[in-house]
Coordinates of C-alpha atoms in Angstrom, one line a residue:
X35 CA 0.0 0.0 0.0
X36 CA 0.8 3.5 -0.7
X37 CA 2.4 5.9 1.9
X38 CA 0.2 8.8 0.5
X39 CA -2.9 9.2 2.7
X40 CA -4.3 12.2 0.9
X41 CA -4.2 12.8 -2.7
X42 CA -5.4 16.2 -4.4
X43 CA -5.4 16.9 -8.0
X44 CA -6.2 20.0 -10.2
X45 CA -9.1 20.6 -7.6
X46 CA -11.7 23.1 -8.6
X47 CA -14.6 25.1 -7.5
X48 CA -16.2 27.2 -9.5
X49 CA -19.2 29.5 -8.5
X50 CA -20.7 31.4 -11.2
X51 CA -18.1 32.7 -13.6
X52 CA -16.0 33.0 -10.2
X53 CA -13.0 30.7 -9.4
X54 CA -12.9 30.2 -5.4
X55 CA -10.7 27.0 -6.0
X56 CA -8.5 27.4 -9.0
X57 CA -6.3 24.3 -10.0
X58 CA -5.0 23.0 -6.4
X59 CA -2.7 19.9 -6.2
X60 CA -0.7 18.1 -3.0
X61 CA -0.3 15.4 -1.4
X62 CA -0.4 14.1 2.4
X63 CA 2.1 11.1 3.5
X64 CA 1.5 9.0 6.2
X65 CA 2.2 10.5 10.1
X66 CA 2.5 14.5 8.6
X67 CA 1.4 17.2 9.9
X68 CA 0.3 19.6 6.2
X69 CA -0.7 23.2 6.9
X70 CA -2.8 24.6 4.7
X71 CA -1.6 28.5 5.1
X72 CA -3.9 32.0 3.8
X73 CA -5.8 34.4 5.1
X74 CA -9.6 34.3 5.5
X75 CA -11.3 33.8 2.3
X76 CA -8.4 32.5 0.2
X77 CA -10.7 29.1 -0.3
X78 CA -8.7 27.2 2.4
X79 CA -12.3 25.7 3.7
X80 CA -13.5 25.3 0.5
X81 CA -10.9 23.1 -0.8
X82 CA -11.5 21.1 2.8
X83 CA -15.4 20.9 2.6
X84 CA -14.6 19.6 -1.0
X85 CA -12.1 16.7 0.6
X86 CA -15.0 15.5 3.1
X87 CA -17.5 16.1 0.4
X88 CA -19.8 19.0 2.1
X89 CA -19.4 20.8 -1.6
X90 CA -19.4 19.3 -4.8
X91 CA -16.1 20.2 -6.9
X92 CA -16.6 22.0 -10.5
X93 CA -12.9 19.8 -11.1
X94 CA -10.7 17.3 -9.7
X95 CA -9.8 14.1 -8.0
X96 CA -9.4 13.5 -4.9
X97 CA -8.2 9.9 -3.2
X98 CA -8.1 8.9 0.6
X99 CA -5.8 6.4 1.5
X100 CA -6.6 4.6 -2.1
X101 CA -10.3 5.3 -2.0
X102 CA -11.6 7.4 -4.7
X103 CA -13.8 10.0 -3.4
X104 CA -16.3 9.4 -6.6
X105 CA -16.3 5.8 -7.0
X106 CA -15.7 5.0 -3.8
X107 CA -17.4 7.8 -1.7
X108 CA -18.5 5.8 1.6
X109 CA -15.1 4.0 1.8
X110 CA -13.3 7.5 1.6
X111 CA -15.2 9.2 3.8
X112 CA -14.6 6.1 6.5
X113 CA -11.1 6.8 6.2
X114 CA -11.8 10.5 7.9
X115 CA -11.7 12.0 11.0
X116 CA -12.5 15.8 10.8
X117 CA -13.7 19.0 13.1
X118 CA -14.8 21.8 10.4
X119 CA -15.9 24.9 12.5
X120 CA -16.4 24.2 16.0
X121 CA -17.7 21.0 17.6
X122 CA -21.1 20.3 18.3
X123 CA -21.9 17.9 21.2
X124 CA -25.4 17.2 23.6
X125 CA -24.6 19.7 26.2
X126 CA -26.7 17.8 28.5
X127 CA -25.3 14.6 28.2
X128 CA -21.8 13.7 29.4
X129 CA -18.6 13.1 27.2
X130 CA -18.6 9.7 27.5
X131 CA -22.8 9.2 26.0
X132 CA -22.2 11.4 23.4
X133 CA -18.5 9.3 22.1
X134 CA -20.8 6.3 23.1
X135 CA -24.0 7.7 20.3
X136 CA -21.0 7.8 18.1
X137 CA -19.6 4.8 18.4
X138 CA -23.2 2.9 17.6
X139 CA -23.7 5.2 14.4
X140 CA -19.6 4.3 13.6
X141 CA -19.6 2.0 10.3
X142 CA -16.5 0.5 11.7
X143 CA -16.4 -2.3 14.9
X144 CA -15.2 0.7 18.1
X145 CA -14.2 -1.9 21.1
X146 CA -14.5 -0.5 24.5
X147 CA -11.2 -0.5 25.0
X148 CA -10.6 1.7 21.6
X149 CA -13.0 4.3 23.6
X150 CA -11.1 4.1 26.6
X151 CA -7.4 4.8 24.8
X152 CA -9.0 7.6 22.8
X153 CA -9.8 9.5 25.5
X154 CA -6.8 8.6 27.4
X155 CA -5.4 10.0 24.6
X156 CA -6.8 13.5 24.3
X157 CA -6.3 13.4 28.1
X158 CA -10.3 13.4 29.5
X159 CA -10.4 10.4 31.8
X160 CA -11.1 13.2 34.9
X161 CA -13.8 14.9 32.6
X162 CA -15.1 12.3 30.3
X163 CA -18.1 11.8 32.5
X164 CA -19.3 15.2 33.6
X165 CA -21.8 17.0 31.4
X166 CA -20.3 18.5 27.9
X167 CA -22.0 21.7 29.1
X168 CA -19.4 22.3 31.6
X169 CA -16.4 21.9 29.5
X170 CA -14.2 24.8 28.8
X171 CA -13.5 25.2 24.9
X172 CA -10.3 23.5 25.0
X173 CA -11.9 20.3 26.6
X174 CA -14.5 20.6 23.6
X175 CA -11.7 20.7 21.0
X176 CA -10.4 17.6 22.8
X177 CA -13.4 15.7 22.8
X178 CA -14.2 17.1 19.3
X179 CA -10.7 15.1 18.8
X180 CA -11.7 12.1 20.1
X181 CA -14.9 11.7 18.8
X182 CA -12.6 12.5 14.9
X183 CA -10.1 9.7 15.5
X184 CA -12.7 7.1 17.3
X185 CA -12.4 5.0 14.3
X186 CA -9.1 5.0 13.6
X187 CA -9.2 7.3 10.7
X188 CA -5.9 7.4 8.5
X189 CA -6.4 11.2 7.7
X190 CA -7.4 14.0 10.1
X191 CA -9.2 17.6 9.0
X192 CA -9.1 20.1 11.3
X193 CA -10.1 23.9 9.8
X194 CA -8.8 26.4 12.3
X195 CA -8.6 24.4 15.2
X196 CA -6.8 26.5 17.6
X197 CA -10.1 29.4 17.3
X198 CA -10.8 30.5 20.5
X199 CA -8.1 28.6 22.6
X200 CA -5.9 30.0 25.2
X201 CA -1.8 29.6 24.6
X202 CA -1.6 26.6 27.1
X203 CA -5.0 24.9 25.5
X204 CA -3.2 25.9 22.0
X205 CA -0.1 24.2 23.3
X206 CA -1.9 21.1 24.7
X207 CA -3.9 20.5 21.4
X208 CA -0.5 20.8 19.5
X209 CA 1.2 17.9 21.6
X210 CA -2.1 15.6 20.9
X211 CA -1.2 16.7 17.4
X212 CA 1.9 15.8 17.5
X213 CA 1.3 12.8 19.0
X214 CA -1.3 11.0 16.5
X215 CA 0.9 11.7 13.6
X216 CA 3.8 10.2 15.7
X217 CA 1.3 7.1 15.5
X218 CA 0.9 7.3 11.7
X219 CA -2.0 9.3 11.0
X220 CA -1.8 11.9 8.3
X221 CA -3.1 15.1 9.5
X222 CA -4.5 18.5 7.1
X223 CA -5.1 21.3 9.4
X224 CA -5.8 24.9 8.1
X225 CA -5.4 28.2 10.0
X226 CA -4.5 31.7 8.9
X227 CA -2.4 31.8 12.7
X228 CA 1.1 31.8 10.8
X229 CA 3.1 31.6 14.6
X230 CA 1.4 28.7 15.3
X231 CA 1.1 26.5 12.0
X232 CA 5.0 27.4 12.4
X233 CA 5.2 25.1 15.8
X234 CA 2.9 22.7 14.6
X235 CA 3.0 21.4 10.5
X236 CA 6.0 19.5 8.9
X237 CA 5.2 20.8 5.7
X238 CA 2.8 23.7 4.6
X239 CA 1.0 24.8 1.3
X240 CA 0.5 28.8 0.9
X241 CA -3.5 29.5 -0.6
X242 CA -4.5 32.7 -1.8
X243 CA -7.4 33.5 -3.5
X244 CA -8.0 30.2 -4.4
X245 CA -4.7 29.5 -6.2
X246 CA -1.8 26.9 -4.7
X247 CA 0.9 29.0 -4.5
X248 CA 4.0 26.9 -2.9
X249 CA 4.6 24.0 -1.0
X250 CA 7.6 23.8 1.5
X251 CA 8.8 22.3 4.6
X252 CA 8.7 23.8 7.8
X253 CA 12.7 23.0 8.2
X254 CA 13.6 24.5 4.7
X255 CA 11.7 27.8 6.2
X256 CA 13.1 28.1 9.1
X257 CA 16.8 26.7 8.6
X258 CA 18.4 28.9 6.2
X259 CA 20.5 27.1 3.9
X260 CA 24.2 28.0 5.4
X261 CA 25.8 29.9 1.6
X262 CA 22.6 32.8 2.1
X263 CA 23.5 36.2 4.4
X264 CA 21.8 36.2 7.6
X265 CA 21.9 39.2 10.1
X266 CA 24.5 38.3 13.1
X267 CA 24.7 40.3 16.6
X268 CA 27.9 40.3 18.2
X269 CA 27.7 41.2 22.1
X270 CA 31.2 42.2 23.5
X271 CA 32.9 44.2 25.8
X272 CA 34.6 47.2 23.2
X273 CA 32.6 47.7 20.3
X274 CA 34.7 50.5 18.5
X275 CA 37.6 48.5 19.0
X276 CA 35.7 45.2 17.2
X277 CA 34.6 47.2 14.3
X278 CA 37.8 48.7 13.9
X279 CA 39.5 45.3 13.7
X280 CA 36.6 43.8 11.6
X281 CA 36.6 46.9 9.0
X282 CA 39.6 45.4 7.3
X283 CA 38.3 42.8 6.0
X284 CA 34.3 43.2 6.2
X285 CA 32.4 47.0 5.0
X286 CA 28.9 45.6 5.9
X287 CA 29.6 46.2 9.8
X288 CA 27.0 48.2 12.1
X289 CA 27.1 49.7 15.8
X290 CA 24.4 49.1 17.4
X291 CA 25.2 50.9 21.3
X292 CA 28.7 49.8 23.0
X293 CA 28.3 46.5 23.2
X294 CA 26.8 45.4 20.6
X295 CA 27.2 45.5 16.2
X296 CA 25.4 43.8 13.8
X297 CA 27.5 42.1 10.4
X298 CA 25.6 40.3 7.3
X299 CA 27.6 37.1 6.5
X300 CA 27.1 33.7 5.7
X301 CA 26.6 30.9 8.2
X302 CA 30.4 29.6 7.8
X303 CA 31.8 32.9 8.2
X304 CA 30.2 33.6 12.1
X305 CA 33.2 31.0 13.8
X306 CA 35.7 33.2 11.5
X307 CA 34.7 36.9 12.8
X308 CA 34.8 35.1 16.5
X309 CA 38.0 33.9 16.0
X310 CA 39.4 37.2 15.0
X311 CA 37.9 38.9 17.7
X312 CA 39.1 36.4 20.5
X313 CA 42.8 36.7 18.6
X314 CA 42.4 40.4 19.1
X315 CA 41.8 40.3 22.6
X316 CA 38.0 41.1 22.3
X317 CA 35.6 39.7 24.8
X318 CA 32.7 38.0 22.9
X319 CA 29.8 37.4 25.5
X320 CA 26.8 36.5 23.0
X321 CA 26.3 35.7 19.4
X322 CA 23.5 35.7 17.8
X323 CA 21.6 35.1 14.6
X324 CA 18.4 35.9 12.8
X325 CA 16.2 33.3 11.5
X326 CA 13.5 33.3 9.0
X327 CA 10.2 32.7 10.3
X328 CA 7.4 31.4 8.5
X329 CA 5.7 34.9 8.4
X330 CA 8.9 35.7 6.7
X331 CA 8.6 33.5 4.0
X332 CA 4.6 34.0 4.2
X333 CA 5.1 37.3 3.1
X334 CA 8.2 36.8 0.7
X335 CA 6.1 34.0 -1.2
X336 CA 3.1 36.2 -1.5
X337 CA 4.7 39.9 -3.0
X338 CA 6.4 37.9 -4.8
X339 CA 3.1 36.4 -6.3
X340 CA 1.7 39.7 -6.5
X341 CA 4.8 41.2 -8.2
X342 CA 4.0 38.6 -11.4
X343 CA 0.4 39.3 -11.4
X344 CA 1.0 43.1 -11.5

């Protein structure tokens, strides 16, 4: 069997003489985390609500873990686990009934001791029997969780997941993340939160209106490769007499205040400028360097975009 879980191609939605979705292609492997990246209204839930078949598509294919969404619909969809908007549970009824009225309208066999390591899982066992209408959002989300992975699905769709979270619920639902992809299942999750799709995805696709503009990897964002300039601070204890030393050889040098200058070199070249300072009896205290972050290349990919469109 294939590793790809998810396969999209040339997906389309067309409303009127309007492209929402215009052409979109990617794949998911097995036990990644794939952002889908843009700001509100650039057809990120569209191209979702087309993958779990809310919307029909004007164009495309789209296969789940080999099962064709058009000849194969039911076994496609039983391959899902997916929260689009927020969770909807009985409030009066406790966690456990309403994973329990799941389980009996599940297609696939759910033992009782699947239920009880799901919610071990999202971490409920102290909650799982007191009434959903007492939960906080983030114990929502995690049940929402639950009740999406119940039957083992080998793809999970969350779209914007993280709404309406605090920073330590945010955190929590990223480990759980984390953790079912560590256990092989392919997850798509879409947010317009740039600082936090940074921390969570291995890879991410950048959408905007309606057009697939790049797909990279987290680590080729966020590790510059080592021949490109970065910004380095030096922190030591005579900056006049650094730059002084460092102007004979380098003219892109900068005081910052007395302690501190800024240089743009390459990755190789930082042990280098230390060296020289140390052999000319300069004090380095701190060194440090600039990375990109994926707002960084957020923005890079998109003017860039623009620019060609102009």
């Amino acid at each position: 069997m294939s590793n790809t879980i998810l396969k999209v191609d040339n997906l389309t939605k067309t409303i009127g003489s309007k492209k929402i979705v215009d052409d979109v292609s990617f794949e998911i492997p097995k036990g990644e985390i794939f952002g889908l990246l843009g700001p509100n209204g650039a057809g990120k839930t569209t191209i979702i609500r087309m993958i779990v078949g809310l919307i029909n598509r004007t164009g495309g294919k789209v296969n789940i873990n080999g099962h064709d969404l058009d000849t194969d619909f039911n076994g496609a969809l039983n391959e899902i686990g997916a929260i689009v908007e927020n969770p909807e549970f009985y409030g009066y009824m406790s966690g456990r009934k309403n994973l329990l009225h799941y389980k009996r309208m599940s297609r696939n066999v759910i033992t009782d001791e699947k239920l009880k390591e799901t919610i071990e899982l999202v971490k409920l066992e102290h909650a799982i029997d007191q009434k959903v209408k007492t939960y906080s959002l983030g114990m929502r989300q995690r049940l929402g969780v639950a009740q999406a992975i119940l039957h083992s699905p080998s793809l999970l769709i969350l779209d914007e997941p993280t709404n309406g979270l605090d920073p330590s619920g945010i955190r929590e639902f990223r480990d759980h993340l984390r953790q079912l992809a560590d256990n092989g299942t392919a997850v798509l999750v879409s947010s317009h939160l740039l600082s936090e799709m940074q921390l969570m995805c291995d890879r991410f696709a950048i959408i905007e209106k309606g057009k697939l503009l790049h797909i990279e990897s987290m680590s080729d964002t966020t590790n510059m490769e080592e021949t490109l300039l970065r910004e380095v601070t030096f922190t030591v204890n005579n900056c006049d007499q650094a730059i002084a030393l460092l102007k004979q050889s380098y003219d892109n040098v900068t005081k910052k205040d007395d302690n501190q200058f800024t240089i743009m070199i390459d990755y190789n070249s930082i042990a280098e400028i230390n060296k020289t300072l140390v052999q000319g009896d300069i004090h380095v205290y701190e060194i440090s360097s600039v990375k990109k972050t994926l707002e960084d290349r957020f923005m890079e990919i998109t003017n860039a975009a623009k620019e060609v469109n102009v």
